[in-house]
Amino acid sequence: MKTIIAACSQNLSGSRASVQAALRTLLAAPWPSQRDVRAWLQLLSVLQWVLSFLLLGTVSLLFLIYLVFTSFWPISALYLAWIIFDWDTPEKGGRRLPCLRRWPVWRHFRDYFPVKLVKTHDLSPSHNYIIGSHPHGILCVGAFCNFVTGSTGFGEMFPGIRPFLTTLAGNFRLPVFREYLMSGGLCPVTRRAIGYLLSKNGTGNAVAIVIGGAAESLSCRPGVTTLILKNRKGFVRMALQHGAYLVPSFSFGENDLFRQVVFEEGSWMRSIQQRFQKMMGFAPCVFYGRGLTSVRSRGFLPYARPITTVVGEPVMVPKIEDPSREMVDMYHEMYIRSLLKLFNENKTKYGLSETDELHIL
């Protein structure tokens, strides 16, 4: 019996010593610094954004379909009824939530790259505006951060101006994802939706349009500044019809966030991309960025590269209900000249050389 008690005492002493040694080792280990914590918060904020845009709509749709075959089918039925009732809301100004635009996570999102907004001229709240956003890049990070979130100070720089960002109309047909988009102030890139904001929502509205669209994303790669703009004139016609001023903006660094496999014009892969883009409205780009665990690994997260969005001088546009082709061409040319001036005056300030040129196709 004494032998058993002695053995138990030795085991307890050993266990106590082991625990104490483990605690000493844990306390001696270096704790994450504030810088490390900020870096992880920034990375997680970008991760949630990428996953939201790539998966939220599809996953929500599949989940609601799955519920149809379970005892929870009334949830799917009620949401379907809600979408039918709420079908036209995206094209009537949406349903923006200021609290989501001020969500603290967007500050970490901004600081990951970081993203900066630069103002060159005032925008009067007594007018409406169409802001041309260039370039498209892969995921329009600069346009989203500046015109959807309040993290870069758009509201403070342009008091009285309400920014809206347009995106593919098909995104507003996806359950849950449509609510997420509208809450941030996004609207479909359709004549009806843009016309509503420019004519039936008062003044002080700034509708940002990524004019190059999916076609421009196919040419996105670091060191290349090519815009699809020469034959994109619909935004100018709408500006004339509603008397909205045209404002160029350029996001320096947007094309540096990902690496893309660019297929040459005339190749079979390029033709597949272009056909897909015409049918679905977006182009299936083959791209990669950094991984979640390391900058040196490959994944779907953007690289941390600075983005500076410069908002240029407004081009004053008269209101003409039925503008002629010559009138549209004239203001389209004025817009291009204003954009080129903006690019050339700022390119050396934000990472480009004096010899870099803006190619417009």
Coordinates of C-alpha atoms in Angstrom, one line a residue:
M1 CA 0.0 0.0 0.0
K2 CA 2.8 2.4 0.9
T3 CA 4.5 1.6 -2.4
I4 CA 1.3 2.5 -4.3
I5 CA 0.9 5.8 -2.4
A6 CA 4.5 6.7 -3.1
A7 CA 4.1 5.9 -6.8
C8 CA 1.0 8.1 -7.0
S9 CA 2.8 11.0 -5.2
Q10 CA 5.7 10.8 -7.7
N11 CA 3.2 10.8 -10.7
L12 CA 1.4 13.8 -9.3
S13 CA 4.7 15.6 -8.7
G14 CA 5.8 14.8 -12.2
S15 CA 2.5 16.0 -13.7
R16 CA 2.6 19.2 -11.7
A17 CA 6.2 19.8 -12.9
S18 CA 5.2 19.1 -16.5
V19 CA 2.3 21.6 -16.3
Q20 CA 4.5 24.2 -14.7
A21 CA 7.2 23.7 -17.4
A22 CA 4.6 24.0 -20.1
L23 CA 3.3 27.2 -18.6
R24 CA 6.8 28.7 -18.4
T25 CA 7.4 27.7 -22.1
L26 CA 4.1 29.3 -23.1
L27 CA 4.8 32.5 -21.2
A28 CA 8.4 32.7 -22.6
A29 CA 7.1 32.3 -26.2
P30 CA 6.9 35.6 -28.2
W31 CA 3.3 36.9 -28.4
P32 CA 2.1 38.4 -31.7
S33 CA 2.9 42.1 -31.9
Q34 CA 0.3 44.7 -32.7
R35 CA 1.7 44.8 -36.2
D36 CA 1.1 41.1 -36.7
V37 CA -2.4 41.3 -35.4
R38 CA -3.2 44.2 -37.8
A39 CA -1.7 42.2 -40.7
W40 CA -3.9 39.2 -39.9
L41 CA -7.0 41.4 -39.6
Q42 CA -6.2 43.0 -42.9
L43 CA -5.8 39.7 -44.6
L44 CA -9.0 38.3 -43.1
S45 CA -10.9 41.4 -44.3
V46 CA -9.7 40.9 -47.8
L47 CA -10.5 37.2 -47.6
Q48 CA -14.1 37.8 -46.6
W49 CA -14.5 40.3 -49.4
V50 CA -13.2 37.9 -52.1
L51 CA -15.2 35.0 -50.8
S52 CA -18.4 37.2 -50.7
F53 CA -18.0 38.2 -54.3
L54 CA -17.0 34.8 -55.6
L55 CA -19.2 32.5 -53.5
L56 CA -22.0 34.2 -51.6
G57 CA -24.5 34.3 -54.4
T58 CA -23.9 30.7 -55.6
V59 CA -23.7 29.2 -52.1
S60 CA -26.9 31.0 -51.1
L61 CA -28.7 29.8 -54.2
L62 CA -27.6 26.1 -53.7
F63 CA -28.6 26.3 -50.0
L64 CA -32.1 27.6 -50.7
I65 CA -32.5 24.8 -53.4
Y66 CA -31.4 22.3 -50.8
L67 CA -34.0 23.6 -48.2
V68 CA -36.8 22.9 -50.8
F69 CA -36.3 19.2 -50.2
T70 CA -36.3 19.4 -46.4
S71 CA -38.9 20.3 -43.8
F72 CA -37.5 23.9 -43.9
W73 CA -38.9 24.5 -47.4
P74 CA -41.1 27.4 -46.2
I75 CA -37.9 29.5 -45.8
S76 CA -37.1 29.1 -49.6
A77 CA -40.7 29.8 -50.5
L78 CA -40.9 33.0 -48.4
Y79 CA -37.6 34.2 -49.8
L80 CA -38.8 33.5 -53.4
A81 CA -41.9 35.5 -52.6
W82 CA -39.8 38.3 -51.2
I83 CA -37.6 38.5 -54.4
I84 CA -40.7 38.6 -56.6
F85 CA -42.1 41.4 -54.5
D86 CA -38.7 43.3 -54.4
W87 CA -37.7 42.6 -58.0
D88 CA -37.5 46.2 -59.2
T89 CA -35.8 47.7 -56.1
P90 CA -32.2 47.4 -57.5
E91 CA -33.2 49.5 -60.4
K92 CA -34.9 52.1 -58.3
G93 CA -32.0 53.3 -56.2
G94 CA -31.5 50.1 -54.2
R95 CA -31.5 49.9 -50.4
R96 CA -28.3 51.2 -49.1
L97 CA -27.4 50.8 -45.4
P98 CA -25.0 53.5 -44.0
C99 CA -24.0 51.2 -41.2
L100 CA -22.6 48.6 -43.7
R101 CA -20.6 51.4 -45.5
R102 CA -19.1 52.3 -42.1
W103 CA -18.3 48.7 -41.1
P104 CA -14.9 48.8 -39.3
V105 CA -13.7 45.8 -41.4
W106 CA -13.4 48.2 -44.4
R107 CA -10.7 50.1 -42.7
H108 CA -8.6 46.9 -42.5
F109 CA -9.5 46.2 -46.1
R110 CA -8.3 49.7 -47.1
D111 CA -5.0 49.3 -45.2
Y112 CA -4.1 45.9 -46.6
F113 CA -3.2 47.4 -50.0
P114 CA -3.4 50.4 -49.0
V115 CA -6.1 52.2 -51.0
K116 CA -6.1 56.0 -51.2
L117 CA -8.6 58.5 -52.7
V118 CA -7.3 61.8 -54.2
K119 CA -9.5 64.7 -55.0
T120 CA -8.5 67.2 -57.7
H121 CA -11.7 69.3 -58.0
D122 CA -14.9 69.9 -56.1
L123 CA -18.2 68.3 -57.0
S124 CA -21.2 70.5 -56.4
P125 CA -24.3 68.8 -54.7
S126 CA -26.5 70.8 -57.1
H127 CA -25.6 68.4 -60.0
N128 CA -25.6 64.7 -60.8
Y129 CA -22.5 63.0 -62.1
I130 CA -21.3 59.9 -64.0
I131 CA -17.9 58.9 -62.8
G132 CA -15.9 56.8 -65.3
S133 CA -13.8 54.3 -63.3
H134 CA -10.6 53.1 -65.0
P135 CA -9.1 50.5 -65.3
H136 CA -11.3 47.5 -64.6
G137 CA -8.5 45.3 -63.3
I138 CA -9.6 41.8 -62.2
L139 CA -12.0 42.6 -59.2
C140 CA -12.3 46.4 -59.3
V141 CA -10.8 46.8 -55.8
G142 CA -10.2 50.6 -56.2
A143 CA -13.7 51.3 -57.3
F144 CA -15.3 49.2 -54.6
C145 CA -13.2 50.6 -51.7
N146 CA -13.7 54.2 -52.7
F147 CA -17.3 54.3 -54.0
V148 CA -18.9 51.6 -51.9
T149 CA -17.2 51.8 -48.5
G150 CA -16.6 55.0 -46.6
S151 CA -13.1 54.0 -45.5
T152 CA -11.2 56.4 -47.8
G153 CA -13.2 59.4 -46.9
F154 CA -15.3 60.0 -50.1
G155 CA -18.1 61.6 -48.0
E156 CA -15.7 64.0 -46.3
M157 CA -13.9 65.0 -49.5
F158 CA -17.2 65.4 -51.5
P159 CA -19.8 66.6 -49.0
G160 CA -23.4 66.3 -50.2
I161 CA -22.4 63.7 -52.9
R162 CA -23.9 60.1 -52.7
P163 CA -21.7 57.6 -54.6
F164 CA -23.2 54.6 -56.3
L165 CA -21.2 51.8 -58.1
T166 CA -22.7 49.8 -61.0
T167 CA -22.2 46.1 -61.6
L168 CA -23.6 43.3 -63.7
A169 CA -27.4 43.1 -63.5
G170 CA -27.2 39.4 -63.2
N171 CA -25.7 39.7 -59.7
F172 CA -29.0 41.1 -58.4
R173 CA -30.8 37.9 -59.4
L174 CA -28.8 35.9 -56.9
P175 CA -30.4 35.4 -53.4
V176 CA -28.8 37.1 -50.4
F177 CA -26.0 38.4 -52.6
R178 CA -28.4 41.0 -54.0
E179 CA -29.2 42.3 -50.5
Y180 CA -25.4 42.5 -49.8
L181 CA -24.8 44.5 -53.0
M182 CA -27.7 46.9 -52.5
S183 CA -26.8 47.6 -48.9
G184 CA -23.4 49.0 -50.0
G185 CA -25.0 51.3 -52.7
L186 CA -24.4 49.1 -55.8
C187 CA -26.9 49.1 -58.6
P188 CA -27.3 47.3 -62.0
V189 CA -25.4 48.8 -64.9
T190 CA -28.6 49.2 -66.9
R191 CA -30.1 52.3 -68.5
R192 CA -33.2 52.1 -66.2
A193 CA -31.2 51.9 -63.0
I194 CA -28.7 54.7 -64.0
G195 CA -31.5 56.8 -65.4
Y196 CA -33.4 56.5 -62.1
L197 CA -30.5 57.8 -60.1
L198 CA -29.8 60.6 -62.5
S199 CA -33.4 61.8 -62.8
K200 CA -35.7 60.6 -60.0
N201 CA -33.4 60.7 -57.0
G202 CA -32.7 64.4 -56.6
T203 CA -29.3 65.9 -57.1
G204 CA -25.9 65.1 -55.6
N205 CA -25.8 61.6 -57.0
A206 CA -22.5 60.2 -58.5
V207 CA -22.9 57.0 -60.4
A208 CA -19.6 55.2 -60.9
I209 CA -19.3 53.0 -64.1
V210 CA -16.4 50.8 -64.8
I211 CA -16.6 51.6 -68.5
G212 CA -14.1 49.0 -69.8
G213 CA -16.1 46.2 -68.3
A214 CA -15.3 42.5 -68.7
A215 CA -13.6 43.0 -72.1
E216 CA -11.0 45.2 -70.4
S217 CA -10.3 42.7 -67.7
L218 CA -8.9 40.3 -70.3
S219 CA -6.0 42.7 -71.0
C220 CA -5.3 43.3 -67.3
R221 CA -1.7 42.7 -66.3
P222 CA 1.0 44.6 -64.4
G223 CA 2.8 47.3 -66.4
V224 CA 0.1 47.6 -69.0
T225 CA -2.5 50.4 -69.1
T226 CA -4.9 49.6 -71.9
L227 CA -8.5 50.8 -71.7
I228 CA -11.5 49.7 -73.7
L229 CA -13.1 53.1 -74.3
K230 CA -13.0 54.2 -77.9
N231 CA -16.4 52.7 -78.8
R232 CA -18.0 52.8 -75.4
K233 CA -20.3 55.9 -75.8
G234 CA -23.5 54.8 -74.0
F235 CA -22.5 56.5 -70.8
V236 CA -21.9 59.8 -72.7
R237 CA -25.4 59.6 -74.2
M238 CA -27.0 59.0 -70.8
A239 CA -25.1 61.9 -69.4
L240 CA -26.4 64.2 -72.1
Q241 CA -30.0 62.9 -71.7
H242 CA -30.0 63.7 -68.0
G243 CA -27.6 66.6 -67.9
A244 CA -25.1 64.7 -65.7
Y245 CA -21.5 65.9 -65.6
L246 CA -18.8 63.5 -66.7
V247 CA -16.0 62.8 -64.2
P248 CA -12.9 60.7 -65.1
S249 CA -11.2 58.7 -62.4
F250 CA -8.2 56.5 -62.6
S251 CA -7.0 53.9 -60.1
F252 CA -3.2 53.7 -60.3
G253 CA -2.0 50.2 -59.2
E254 CA -5.3 48.4 -60.0
N255 CA -3.6 46.1 -62.6
D256 CA -0.8 45.1 -60.2
L257 CA -3.0 43.1 -57.8
F258 CA -3.1 39.8 -59.7
R259 CA -1.1 38.0 -62.3
Q260 CA -3.1 36.9 -65.3
V261 CA -2.4 34.4 -68.1
V262 CA -3.2 36.6 -71.1
F263 CA -4.0 34.6 -74.3
E264 CA -3.1 36.2 -77.6
E265 CA -5.7 37.7 -79.9
G266 CA -6.9 35.0 -82.3
S267 CA -6.0 32.1 -80.1
W268 CA -8.7 29.5 -79.3
M269 CA -8.6 30.3 -75.6
R270 CA -9.1 34.0 -76.3
S271 CA -12.1 33.3 -78.5
I272 CA -13.7 31.1 -75.7
Q273 CA -13.2 33.9 -73.2
Q274 CA -14.8 36.5 -75.6
R275 CA -17.7 34.3 -76.4
F276 CA -18.3 33.6 -72.7
Q277 CA -18.2 37.3 -72.0
K278 CA -20.8 38.1 -74.7
M279 CA -23.2 35.4 -73.4
M280 CA -22.7 35.8 -69.6
G281 CA -21.5 39.4 -69.3
F282 CA -18.2 38.6 -67.6
A283 CA -15.0 37.1 -68.8
P284 CA -13.5 33.9 -67.3
C285 CA -10.0 35.2 -66.5
V286 CA -7.2 32.8 -65.6
F287 CA -5.4 34.6 -62.8
Y288 CA -3.7 34.1 -59.5
G289 CA -2.6 36.1 -56.5
R290 CA -1.0 35.3 -53.2
G291 CA -2.0 32.5 -50.8
L292 CA -3.5 32.8 -47.4
T293 CA -0.5 31.5 -45.5
S294 CA 2.4 33.2 -47.3
V295 CA 3.1 36.0 -49.8
R296 CA 5.3 33.6 -51.7
S297 CA 2.5 31.0 -52.2
R298 CA -0.1 31.2 -54.9
G299 CA -3.8 31.7 -54.3
F300 CA -6.8 33.8 -55.1
L301 CA -6.1 36.8 -52.7
P302 CA -4.8 40.0 -54.3
Y303 CA -1.2 41.1 -53.7
A304 CA -0.7 44.0 -51.3
R305 CA 0.0 46.7 -53.8
P306 CA -0.9 50.4 -53.2
I307 CA -3.9 51.7 -55.1
T308 CA -4.4 55.4 -55.6
T309 CA -7.7 56.5 -57.1
V310 CA -7.6 60.1 -58.5
V311 CA -10.9 61.8 -59.3
G312 CA -10.5 64.3 -62.0
E313 CA -12.1 67.5 -63.3
P314 CA -15.8 67.3 -64.2
V315 CA -16.7 67.8 -67.9
M316 CA -19.8 70.0 -67.9
V317 CA -22.6 68.5 -70.0
P318 CA -25.9 70.1 -71.1
K319 CA -29.2 68.3 -70.9
I320 CA -30.3 67.2 -74.3
E321 CA -33.2 64.6 -74.4
D322 CA -32.3 63.3 -77.9
P323 CA -28.6 64.0 -78.5
S324 CA -27.2 63.6 -82.0
R325 CA -24.4 61.2 -82.8
E326 CA -22.1 64.2 -83.5
M327 CA -23.0 65.6 -80.0
V328 CA -22.2 62.3 -78.3
D329 CA -18.9 62.0 -80.2
M330 CA -17.9 65.5 -79.2
Y331 CA -18.4 65.0 -75.5
H332 CA -16.9 61.5 -75.7
E333 CA -13.8 63.1 -77.1
M334 CA -13.8 65.8 -74.4
Y335 CA -14.0 63.0 -71.8
I336 CA -11.1 61.1 -73.3
R337 CA -9.0 64.3 -73.3
S338 CA -9.8 65.0 -69.7
L339 CA -8.9 61.4 -68.8
L340 CA -5.6 61.6 -70.6
K341 CA -4.8 64.8 -68.8
L342 CA -5.6 63.2 -65.5
F343 CA -3.4 60.2 -66.3
N344 CA -0.4 62.2 -67.5
E345 CA -0.4 64.7 -64.7
N346 CA -0.5 62.0 -62.0
K347 CA 1.3 58.9 -63.4
T348 CA 4.8 59.7 -62.1
K349 CA 3.3 60.4 -58.6
Y350 CA 1.8 57.0 -58.2
G351 CA 4.3 54.4 -59.5
L352 CA 4.5 54.9 -63.3
S353 CA 7.3 56.4 -65.3
E354 CA 7.3 59.5 -67.5
T355 CA 7.4 57.2 -70.6
D356 CA 4.3 55.2 -69.7
E357 CA 1.3 55.9 -71.9
L358 CA -2.4 55.2 -71.7
H359 CA -3.6 53.1 -74.6
I360 CA -7.2 53.5 -75.5
L361 CA -8.8 50.8 -77.8

